[in-house]
Amino acid sequence: MVFFGYMVFSIVLGLLADRYGRWKVFWLAGSLLIIGLASVVNPTIGWRWLIRIASIPGIILILVFKFIPESARYNVSTGNTAAALATLRRIAEINRAAMPEGVLQEPPKERRGRFKDLIHPKYLRTTLQIWIIWLGIAFAYYGVILASAELLERDLSCGSTAPLWEDPGPVSEESRSPCHCRPFGPSAYQTMIISTAGEIALNPVNILGINFLGRRLSLCITMGCTALFFLLLNICTSSAGMTGFLFMLRALVSANFNTIYIYTAEVYPTTMRALGMGTSGSLCRVGAMVAPFISQVLMSASFLGALCLFSSVCVVCAISAFTLPIETKGRALQQVK
């Protein structure tokens, strides 16, 4: 239901952003923070308080949105030249640079945020392949996250000596319930923090790849490696080995997201960019909605079967990335369709 909400409002907010502007936000810092917070809050005052505390930054964010500057390019496209100049002057001041000479010109008025533009013959194939890639990347990304508990539990049967789970004490009727949750132990939280930190590990390599190899080939390579590492999870290894595999998987799926995000923003013109991102984000949530059924249900019944499914989806995405019809490396951002 969480991802269903994401899916619906990705389209709605994409339409609004094309008409009224857009902002960007952080992700990784929140992922690391919530794991560290959970390791302290869950064992003491419970998961409900974790949710209450985690909602505080969202409330604060609403209050500080007005301090985030709007895109100068967007302001010019909507005729708000004064605001665009103010933003550019602020950027020049921060960078201790002089404003370039010239006059900002308002482009011809054109309707924005039209869904039919995404399926125009010029962009139809690109749009369909982008949707497949976004769905597959989210399927793999959230699959790794949601399968972490299952993967850590499997590691126990491969000779690990560190207790990943807290001792639940005497067996009770409640502990036999299928809805009973075993709290993580310190070792499990440590593994999750290390693996989550992997999301920034490949950033330098990812940046070099997309700039020298191009967006399509770079994404094809990282998706192929993601497929490989999913299969490697079936190897019976030590706790350190499993942590290393999870670290690499989180690094690769993060690189996948970075590359497709950049590509999607570059391939569409300003007049339909946010709608393209919004519809892609909605397909992304479909993959996220399916992921729990594979990583927590199918994986319990057939561990190898679930890994093969994740790997196969990544291979399909790698092929889709390689065959994308437009390469955006070195291509100027398009203003209009």
Short mmCIF file of C-alpha atoms in Angstrom, two decimals:
data_model
loop_
_atom_site.label_atom_id
_atom_site.label_comp_id
_atom_site.label_asym_id
_atom_site.label_seq_id
_atom_site.Cartn_x
_atom_site.Cartn_y
_atom_site.Cartn_z
CA MET A 1 0.00 0.00 0.00
CA VAL A 2 2.94 2.33 0.63
CA PHE A 3 4.20 1.83 -2.91
CA PHE A 4 0.67 2.06 -4.33
CA GLY A 5 0.46 5.53 -2.82
CA TYR A 6 3.81 6.37 -4.40
CA MET A 7 2.59 5.11 -7.76
CA VAL A 8 -0.59 7.21 -7.80
CA PHE A 9 0.98 10.45 -6.63
CA SER A 10 4.08 10.10 -8.82
CA ILE A 11 1.83 10.78 -11.82
CA VAL A 12 -0.20 13.50 -10.08
CA LEU A 13 2.86 15.33 -8.76
CA GLY A 14 4.66 14.88 -12.09
CA LEU A 15 1.82 16.73 -13.82
CA LEU A 16 1.88 19.45 -11.17
CA ALA A 17 5.67 19.77 -11.33
CA ASP A 18 5.59 20.38 -15.09
CA ARG A 19 3.14 23.19 -14.46
CA TYR A 20 4.31 24.59 -11.14
CA GLY A 21 7.97 23.57 -10.74
CA ARG A 22 9.97 20.88 -8.94
CA TRP A 23 12.56 20.23 -6.13
CA LYS A 24 15.06 17.50 -5.39
CA VAL A 25 15.75 15.61 -2.03
CA PHE A 26 18.19 13.39 -0.15
CA TRP A 27 17.80 9.58 0.20
CA LEU A 28 20.91 7.79 1.39
CA ALA A 29 21.37 9.86 4.56
CA GLY A 30 17.84 8.97 5.60
CA SER A 31 18.45 5.27 4.92
CA LEU A 32 21.50 5.21 7.17
CA LEU A 33 19.82 7.31 9.84
CA ILE A 34 16.74 5.10 10.09
CA ILE A 35 18.82 1.94 10.55
CA GLY A 36 20.87 3.53 13.31
CA LEU A 37 17.72 4.93 14.91
CA ALA A 38 15.98 1.55 14.73
CA SER A 39 18.89 -0.16 16.48
CA VAL A 40 18.33 2.16 19.46
CA VAL A 41 14.56 2.74 19.47
CA ASN A 42 13.18 -0.70 18.57
CA PRO A 43 14.71 -2.65 21.48
CA THR A 44 13.78 0.05 24.01
CA ILE A 45 10.48 1.81 23.31
CA GLY A 46 9.25 -0.15 20.26
CA TRP A 47 8.69 0.21 16.51
CA ARG A 48 5.65 2.50 16.88
CA TRP A 49 7.84 5.18 18.41
CA LEU A 50 10.32 4.64 15.57
CA ILE A 51 7.58 5.58 13.08
CA ARG A 52 6.58 8.63 15.11
CA ILE A 53 10.16 9.87 15.37
CA ALA A 54 10.83 9.15 11.68
CA SER A 55 7.88 11.36 10.67
CA ILE A 56 9.42 14.48 12.25
CA PRO A 57 11.81 15.32 9.35
CA GLY A 58 8.88 15.17 6.92
CA ILE A 59 7.00 17.76 8.98
CA ILE A 60 10.09 19.99 9.12
CA LEU A 61 10.59 19.58 5.36
CA ILE A 62 7.16 21.07 4.67
CA LEU A 63 8.20 24.20 6.54
CA VAL A 64 11.55 24.66 4.72
CA PHE A 65 10.35 24.02 1.16
CA LYS A 66 9.88 27.74 0.58
CA PHE A 67 13.63 28.28 1.06
CA ILE A 68 14.54 25.90 -1.79
CA PRO A 69 15.17 27.86 -5.02
CA GLU A 70 13.17 26.96 -8.12
CA SER A 71 14.88 25.85 -11.33
CA ALA A 72 15.97 28.89 -13.36
CA ARG A 73 15.26 27.00 -16.58
CA TYR A 74 11.73 26.28 -15.42
CA ASN A 75 11.14 29.91 -14.41
CA VAL A 76 12.23 31.10 -17.85
CA SER A 77 9.96 28.53 -19.55
CA THR A 78 7.00 29.90 -17.56
CA GLY A 79 7.85 33.54 -18.22
CA ASN A 80 9.09 34.32 -14.69
CA THR A 81 12.35 35.90 -15.89
CA ALA A 82 12.87 37.98 -12.75
CA ALA A 83 12.88 34.89 -10.52
CA ALA A 84 15.23 33.11 -12.92
CA LEU A 85 17.67 36.04 -12.83
CA ALA A 86 17.53 36.13 -9.04
CA THR A 87 18.39 32.42 -8.89
CA LEU A 88 21.27 32.80 -11.35
CA ARG A 89 22.67 35.79 -9.45
CA ARG A 90 22.57 33.77 -6.24
CA ILE A 91 24.40 30.88 -7.92
CA ALA A 92 27.02 33.27 -9.34
CA GLU A 93 27.51 34.82 -5.90
CA ILE A 94 27.94 31.44 -4.20
CA ASN A 95 30.51 30.40 -6.84
CA ARG A 96 32.22 33.83 -6.78
CA ALA A 97 31.66 34.17 -10.50
CA ALA A 98 30.38 36.97 -12.70
CA MET A 99 27.01 36.75 -14.42
CA PRO A 100 27.43 36.01 -18.15
CA GLU A 101 26.41 38.67 -20.61
CA GLY A 102 23.14 38.43 -22.47
CA VAL A 103 19.41 38.55 -21.91
CA LEU A 104 17.17 35.71 -20.77
CA GLN A 105 14.49 35.16 -23.37
CA GLU A 106 11.14 33.59 -22.76
CA PRO A 107 10.50 30.63 -25.10
CA PRO A 108 7.23 30.39 -27.02
CA LYS A 109 4.29 29.42 -24.87
CA GLU A 110 3.56 25.72 -25.09
CA ARG A 111 1.33 23.36 -23.16
CA ARG A 112 3.19 21.27 -20.60
CA GLY A 113 2.58 17.95 -18.93
CA ARG A 114 0.70 16.17 -21.72
CA PHE A 115 0.72 12.40 -21.42
CA LYS A 116 0.29 11.93 -25.18
CA ASP A 117 3.70 13.53 -25.70
CA LEU A 118 5.31 10.56 -23.92
CA ILE A 119 3.82 8.14 -26.45
CA HIS A 120 4.48 10.36 -29.46
CA PRO A 121 6.29 8.31 -32.17
CA LYS A 122 9.45 10.30 -31.45
CA TYR A 123 9.55 9.07 -27.84
CA LEU A 124 7.34 5.94 -27.81
CA ARG A 125 10.09 3.32 -27.91
CA THR A 126 12.25 5.29 -25.49
CA THR A 127 9.36 5.69 -23.05
CA LEU A 128 8.41 2.00 -23.10
CA GLN A 129 11.99 0.87 -22.53
CA ILE A 130 12.52 3.44 -19.78
CA TRP A 131 9.38 2.17 -18.03
CA ILE A 132 10.68 -1.42 -18.21
CA ILE A 133 14.03 -0.34 -16.76
CA TRP A 134 12.51 1.71 -13.93
CA LEU A 135 10.20 -1.18 -13.00
CA GLY A 136 13.06 -3.68 -13.00
CA ILE A 137 15.46 -1.48 -11.06
CA ALA A 138 12.90 -0.84 -8.33
CA PHE A 139 12.04 -4.55 -8.24
CA ALA A 140 15.72 -5.35 -7.64
CA TYR A 141 16.36 -2.43 -5.27
CA TYR A 142 13.49 -3.08 -2.89
CA GLY A 143 13.94 -6.81 -3.31
CA VAL A 144 17.45 -6.55 -1.86
CA ILE A 145 16.25 -4.41 1.03
CA LEU A 146 13.23 -6.55 1.90
CA ALA A 147 15.15 -9.80 1.48
CA SER A 148 17.90 -8.74 3.88
CA ALA A 149 16.32 -10.53 6.83
CA GLU A 150 15.90 -13.73 4.82
CA LEU A 151 19.48 -13.49 3.57
CA LEU A 152 20.89 -12.87 7.04
CA GLU A 153 18.92 -15.81 8.44
CA ARG A 154 20.27 -18.07 5.67
CA ASP A 155 23.79 -16.95 6.59
CA LEU A 156 23.34 -18.60 10.01
CA SER A 157 23.16 -22.01 8.37
CA CYS A 158 26.51 -21.43 6.64
CA GLY A 159 28.71 -21.42 9.68
CA SER A 160 28.29 -17.89 11.01
CA THR A 161 28.87 -17.69 14.78
CA ALA A 162 27.66 -14.13 15.47
CA PRO A 163 24.03 -13.91 16.67
CA LEU A 164 22.15 -11.83 14.11
CA TRP A 165 18.92 -12.01 16.10
CA GLU A 166 18.20 -11.16 19.70
CA ASP A 167 17.41 -14.11 21.96
CA PRO A 168 13.59 -14.15 22.20
CA GLY A 169 13.66 -16.03 25.51
CA PRO A 170 11.34 -18.95 26.29
CA VAL A 171 9.15 -20.17 23.42
CA SER A 172 5.64 -18.73 23.78
CA GLU A 173 2.40 -19.15 21.88
CA GLU A 174 2.91 -15.70 20.36
CA SER A 175 6.33 -16.68 19.01
CA ARG A 176 4.73 -19.51 17.03
CA SER A 177 2.42 -17.06 15.22
CA PRO A 178 3.26 -16.42 11.53
CA CYS A 179 3.02 -12.69 12.30
CA HIS A 180 5.58 -12.84 15.11
CA CYS A 181 8.67 -10.71 14.52
CA ARG A 182 12.10 -11.54 15.91
CA PRO A 183 14.00 -8.34 16.73
CA PHE A 184 17.35 -7.77 15.05
CA GLY A 185 20.50 -8.13 17.11
CA PRO A 186 23.51 -5.77 16.95
CA SER A 187 25.25 -7.89 14.29
CA ALA A 188 22.27 -7.68 11.94
CA TYR A 189 22.06 -3.90 12.29
CA GLN A 190 25.79 -3.67 11.62
CA THR A 191 25.41 -5.71 8.44
CA MET A 192 22.53 -3.52 7.27
CA ILE A 193 24.48 -0.30 7.92
CA ILE A 194 27.51 -1.60 6.01
CA SER A 195 25.42 -2.80 3.08
CA THR A 196 23.47 0.47 2.95
CA ALA A 197 26.73 2.43 2.87
CA GLY A 198 27.40 0.58 -0.38
CA GLU A 199 24.95 2.96 -2.07
CA ILE A 200 27.70 5.57 -2.28
CA ALA A 201 30.60 3.17 -2.87
CA LEU A 202 30.34 3.04 -6.65
CA ASN A 203 29.44 6.70 -7.15
CA PRO A 204 32.90 7.75 -8.43
CA VAL A 205 33.04 4.76 -10.80
CA ASN A 206 29.43 5.39 -11.81
CA ILE A 207 30.19 9.04 -12.63
CA LEU A 208 33.20 8.04 -14.73
CA GLY A 209 31.19 5.36 -16.50
CA ILE A 210 28.27 7.54 -17.54
CA ASN A 211 30.62 10.29 -18.73
CA PHE A 212 33.08 8.12 -20.67
CA LEU A 213 31.04 5.06 -21.69
CA GLY A 214 27.72 6.83 -22.01
CA ARG A 215 24.45 6.33 -20.15
CA ARG A 216 23.25 3.27 -22.06
CA LEU A 217 26.40 1.15 -21.87
CA SER A 218 27.09 2.14 -18.27
CA LEU A 219 23.57 1.12 -17.22
CA CYS A 220 23.83 -2.12 -19.21
CA ILE A 221 27.05 -3.06 -17.37
CA THR A 222 25.76 -2.27 -13.87
CA MET A 223 22.48 -4.11 -14.52
CA GLY A 224 24.40 -7.14 -15.77
CA CYS A 225 26.60 -7.09 -12.65
CA THR A 226 23.47 -6.81 -10.49
CA ALA A 227 22.11 -9.97 -12.12
CA LEU A 228 25.40 -11.75 -11.39
CA PHE A 229 25.53 -10.75 -7.73
CA PHE A 230 21.95 -11.90 -7.17
CA LEU A 231 23.05 -15.38 -8.26
CA LEU A 232 26.17 -15.19 -6.06
CA LEU A 233 23.91 -14.83 -3.01
CA ASN A 234 23.16 -18.55 -3.33
CA ILE A 235 26.79 -19.35 -2.41
CA CYS A 236 27.14 -20.60 1.15
CA THR A 237 29.63 -18.20 2.65
CA SER A 238 30.67 -16.55 5.91
CA SER A 239 28.93 -13.60 7.53
CA ALA A 240 31.60 -11.29 6.10
CA GLY A 241 31.07 -12.78 2.65
CA MET A 242 27.32 -12.27 2.81
CA THR A 243 27.85 -8.69 3.99
CA GLY A 244 30.18 -8.14 1.04
CA PHE A 245 27.61 -9.48 -1.43
CA LEU A 246 24.88 -7.27 0.05
CA PHE A 247 27.27 -4.30 -0.01
CA MET A 248 27.96 -4.81 -3.72
CA LEU A 249 24.29 -5.35 -4.53
CA ARG A 250 23.28 -2.12 -2.78
CA ALA A 251 26.11 -0.32 -4.59
CA LEU A 252 25.01 -1.67 -7.99
CA VAL A 253 21.27 -1.07 -7.59
CA SER A 254 22.03 2.47 -6.42
CA ALA A 255 24.23 3.01 -9.49
CA ASN A 256 21.36 1.72 -11.64
CA PHE A 257 18.99 4.24 -10.10
CA ASN A 258 21.48 7.08 -10.51
CA THR A 259 22.04 6.34 -14.19
CA ILE A 260 18.39 5.86 -15.20
CA TYR A 261 17.43 8.96 -13.23
CA ILE A 262 20.00 11.04 -15.12
CA TYR A 263 19.06 9.48 -18.46
CA THR A 264 15.31 10.04 -17.98
CA ALA A 265 15.84 13.67 -17.00
CA GLU A 266 18.08 14.25 -20.01
CA VAL A 267 16.11 12.45 -22.71
CA TYR A 268 12.87 14.42 -22.24
CA PRO A 269 12.54 18.17 -22.93
CA THR A 270 11.78 20.62 -20.13
CA THR A 271 8.10 20.85 -21.07
CA MET A 272 7.52 17.16 -20.29
CA ARG A 273 10.49 16.20 -18.13
CA ALA A 274 8.70 15.97 -14.78
CA LEU A 275 5.80 14.05 -16.32
CA GLY A 276 8.29 11.60 -17.79
CA MET A 277 9.91 11.23 -14.37
CA GLY A 278 6.51 10.90 -12.72
CA THR A 279 5.19 8.15 -14.97
CA SER A 280 8.52 6.34 -14.70
CA GLY A 281 8.29 6.64 -10.93
CA SER A 282 4.83 5.09 -11.02
CA LEU A 283 6.09 2.06 -12.95
CA CYS A 284 8.95 1.98 -10.47
CA ARG A 285 6.39 1.52 -7.65
CA VAL A 286 4.81 -1.41 -9.46
CA GLY A 287 8.16 -3.16 -9.25
CA ALA A 288 8.41 -2.18 -5.60
CA MET A 289 4.94 -3.60 -4.89
CA VAL A 290 5.82 -6.96 -6.44
CA ALA A 291 9.20 -7.20 -4.66
CA PRO A 292 7.85 -8.23 -1.20
CA PHE A 293 6.03 -11.24 -2.66
CA ILE A 294 9.26 -12.49 -4.19
CA SER A 295 11.78 -11.53 -1.51
CA GLN A 296 9.68 -12.67 1.46
CA VAL A 297 7.20 -15.21 0.13
CA LEU A 298 8.78 -16.97 -2.87
CA MET A 299 12.23 -16.77 -1.29
CA SER A 300 10.95 -18.74 1.72
CA ALA A 301 9.66 -21.47 -0.57
CA SER A 302 12.46 -21.47 -3.15
CA PHE A 303 15.53 -19.40 -2.37
CA LEU A 304 17.26 -20.14 -5.70
CA GLY A 305 14.03 -19.59 -7.64
CA ALA A 306 13.63 -16.10 -6.17
CA LEU A 307 17.26 -15.22 -6.93
CA CYS A 308 16.91 -16.45 -10.51
CA LEU A 309 13.80 -14.31 -10.97
CA PHE A 310 15.57 -11.20 -9.66
CA SER A 311 18.55 -11.97 -11.89
CA SER A 312 16.40 -12.55 -14.98
CA VAL A 313 14.63 -9.20 -14.55
CA CYS A 314 18.01 -7.48 -14.29
CA VAL A 315 19.15 -9.15 -17.53
CA VAL A 316 16.01 -7.89 -19.31
CA CYS A 317 16.76 -4.38 -18.01
CA ALA A 318 20.38 -4.64 -19.18
CA ILE A 319 19.20 -5.52 -22.71
CA SER A 320 16.66 -2.69 -22.65
CA ALA A 321 19.34 -0.23 -21.54
CA PHE A 322 21.75 -1.31 -24.27
CA THR A 323 19.09 -0.95 -26.99
CA LEU A 324 17.73 2.45 -25.92
CA PRO A 325 17.37 4.49 -29.14
CA ILE A 326 18.80 7.77 -27.78
CA GLU A 327 22.18 8.32 -26.11
CA THR A 328 22.17 11.51 -24.03
CA LYS A 329 25.92 11.71 -23.39
CA GLY A 330 27.09 15.11 -24.65
CA ARG A 331 23.56 15.98 -25.79
CA ALA A 332 22.21 19.39 -24.83
CA LEU A 333 19.06 19.44 -22.70
CA GLN A 334 16.02 19.87 -24.90
CA GLN A 335 13.77 22.85 -24.17
CA VAL A 336 10.71 21.80 -26.17
CA LYS A 337 9.51 18.64 -27.91
#
